Amino acid sequence: AEKKTSVAFRVGMAVGVRLGGRVVSALVVEDRGDLGAGGAHLVRVEVKAKKADGDREPEQFEVPVDALVGVPA
């Protein structure tokens, strides 16, 4: 049986990710496939540093597709 994801996505798409009790804007940079626990579909996302953080590099991490939410306003 094929799993249905909660949010349609593609590489390069802006998404929202829950981080530290809030939703932040992120960019899908890689589709990692069904590598998560129990075959969960994972994507690698990139979250840019806030302007107040200066020249910090963007952070990248993997999240299950089911954890993606709409882009925050």
PDB file of C-alpha atoms in Angstrom:
ATOM      1  CA  ALA A   1       0.000   0.000   0.000  1.00  0.00           C
ATOM      2  CA  GLU A   2       1.314   3.425  -0.948  1.00  0.00           C
ATOM      3  CA  LYS A   3       1.530   6.024   1.808  1.00  0.00           C
ATOM      4  CA  LYS A   4      -0.085   9.418   1.262  1.00  0.00           C
ATOM      5  CA  THR A   5       1.774  12.452   2.628  1.00  0.00           C
ATOM      6  CA  SER A   6       0.044  15.303   4.420  1.00  0.00           C
ATOM      7  CA  VAL A   7       1.670  18.044   2.281  1.00  0.00           C
ATOM      8  CA  ALA A   8       2.477  17.842  -1.411  1.00  0.00           C
ATOM      9  CA  PHE A   9       6.110  18.933  -1.842  1.00  0.00           C
ATOM     10  CA  ARG A  10       8.965  19.138  -4.308  1.00  0.00           C
ATOM     11  CA  VAL A  11      12.634  20.103  -4.087  1.00  0.00           C
ATOM     12  CA  GLY A  12      12.947  23.887  -4.102  1.00  0.00           C
ATOM     13  CA  MET A  13       9.553  24.415  -2.457  1.00  0.00           C
ATOM     14  CA  ALA A  14       9.111  26.729   0.541  1.00  0.00           C
ATOM     15  CA  VAL A  15       7.532  24.937   3.507  1.00  0.00           C
ATOM     16  CA  GLY A  16       6.978  25.483   7.211  1.00  0.00           C
ATOM     17  CA  VAL A  17       8.738  23.373   9.846  1.00  0.00           C
ATOM     18  CA  ARG A  18       8.017  23.281  13.597  1.00  0.00           C
ATOM     19  CA  LEU A  19      11.173  24.337  15.410  1.00  0.00           C
ATOM     20  CA  GLY A  20      11.449  25.347  19.056  1.00  0.00           C
ATOM     21  CA  GLY A  21       7.707  25.650  19.595  1.00  0.00           C
ATOM     22  CA  ARG A  22       7.092  27.806  16.511  1.00  0.00           C
ATOM     23  CA  VAL A  23       6.798  27.345  12.763  1.00  0.00           C
ATOM     24  CA  VAL A  24       9.706  28.673  10.693  1.00  0.00           C
ATOM     25  CA  SER A  25      10.114  29.021   6.932  1.00  0.00           C
ATOM     26  CA  ALA A  26      12.341  26.431   5.296  1.00  0.00           C
ATOM     27  CA  LEU A  27      13.299  25.301   1.805  1.00  0.00           C
ATOM     28  CA  VAL A  28      13.159  21.647   0.693  1.00  0.00           C
ATOM     29  CA  VAL A  29      16.669  20.959  -0.628  1.00  0.00           C
ATOM     30  CA  GLU A  30      16.621  17.149  -1.018  1.00  0.00           C
ATOM     31  CA  ASP A  31      14.125  14.305  -1.186  1.00  0.00           C
ATOM     32  CA  ARG A  32      15.683  11.566   0.959  1.00  0.00           C
ATOM     33  CA  GLY A  33      13.009   8.943   0.318  1.00  0.00           C
ATOM     34  CA  ASP A  34      11.523   6.365   2.676  1.00  0.00           C
ATOM     35  CA  LEU A  35      14.472   6.247   5.093  1.00  0.00           C
ATOM     36  CA  GLY A  36      12.737   7.196   8.344  1.00  0.00           C
ATOM     37  CA  ALA A  37      11.512   5.002  11.168  1.00  0.00           C
ATOM     38  CA  GLY A  38       8.840   2.630   9.895  1.00  0.00           C
ATOM     39  CA  GLY A  39       9.518   3.713   6.303  1.00  0.00           C
ATOM     40  CA  ALA A  40       8.624   7.385   6.890  1.00  0.00           C
ATOM     41  CA  HIS A  41       9.424   9.613   3.913  1.00  0.00           C
ATOM     42  CA  LEU A  42      12.155  12.141   4.767  1.00  0.00           C
ATOM     43  CA  VAL A  43      13.218  15.424   3.186  1.00  0.00           C
ATOM     44  CA  ARG A  44      16.226  17.620   3.931  1.00  0.00           C
ATOM     45  CA  VAL A  45      15.254  21.229   4.616  1.00  0.00           C
ATOM     46  CA  GLU A  46      17.290  24.398   4.980  1.00  0.00           C
ATOM     47  CA  VAL A  47      16.411  27.121   7.484  1.00  0.00           C
ATOM     48  CA  LYS A  48      18.156  30.452   6.956  1.00  0.00           C
ATOM     49  CA  ALA A  49      19.644  32.251   9.951  1.00  0.00           C
ATOM     50  CA  LYS A  50      17.718  35.259  11.238  1.00  0.00           C
ATOM     51  CA  LYS A  51      19.159  38.646  10.256  1.00  0.00           C
ATOM     52  CA  ALA A  52      20.023  39.244  13.920  1.00  0.00           C
ATOM     53  CA  ASP A  53      22.341  36.193  13.801  1.00  0.00           C
ATOM     54  CA  GLY A  54      24.662  37.891  11.331  1.00  0.00           C
ATOM     55  CA  ASP A  55      26.566  35.796   8.815  1.00  0.00           C
ATOM     56  CA  ARG A  56      25.733  32.367  10.242  1.00  0.00           C
ATOM     57  CA  GLU A  57      25.407  29.569   7.727  1.00  0.00           C
ATOM     58  CA  PRO A  58      21.887  28.230   7.051  1.00  0.00           C
ATOM     59  CA  GLU A  59      21.001  25.094   9.025  1.00  0.00           C
ATOM     60  CA  GLN A  60      20.041  21.884   7.214  1.00  0.00           C
ATOM     61  CA  PHE A  61      18.333  18.871   8.759  1.00  0.00           C
ATOM     62  CA  GLU A  62      16.006  16.012   7.860  1.00  0.00           C
ATOM     63  CA  VAL A  63      12.317  15.934   8.765  1.00  0.00           C
ATOM     64  CA  PRO A  64       9.499  13.521   7.947  1.00  0.00           C
ATOM     65  CA  VAL A  65       7.222  14.804   5.183  1.00  0.00           C
ATOM     66  CA  ASP A  66       4.296  14.406   7.588  1.00  0.00           C
ATOM     67  CA  ALA A  67       5.893  17.117   9.781  1.00  0.00           C
ATOM     68  CA  LEU A  68       5.815  19.762   7.022  1.00  0.00           C
ATOM     69  CA  VAL A  69       3.225  22.508   7.412  1.00  0.00           C
ATOM     70  CA  GLY A  70       2.169  25.542   5.412  1.00  0.00           C
ATOM     71  CA  VAL A  71       4.620  28.428   5.055  1.00  0.00           C
ATOM     72  CA  PRO A  72       4.203  30.900   7.927  1.00  0.00           C
ATOM     73  CA  ALA A  73       2.994  34.378   7.005  1.00  0.00           C
TER      74      ALA A  73
END
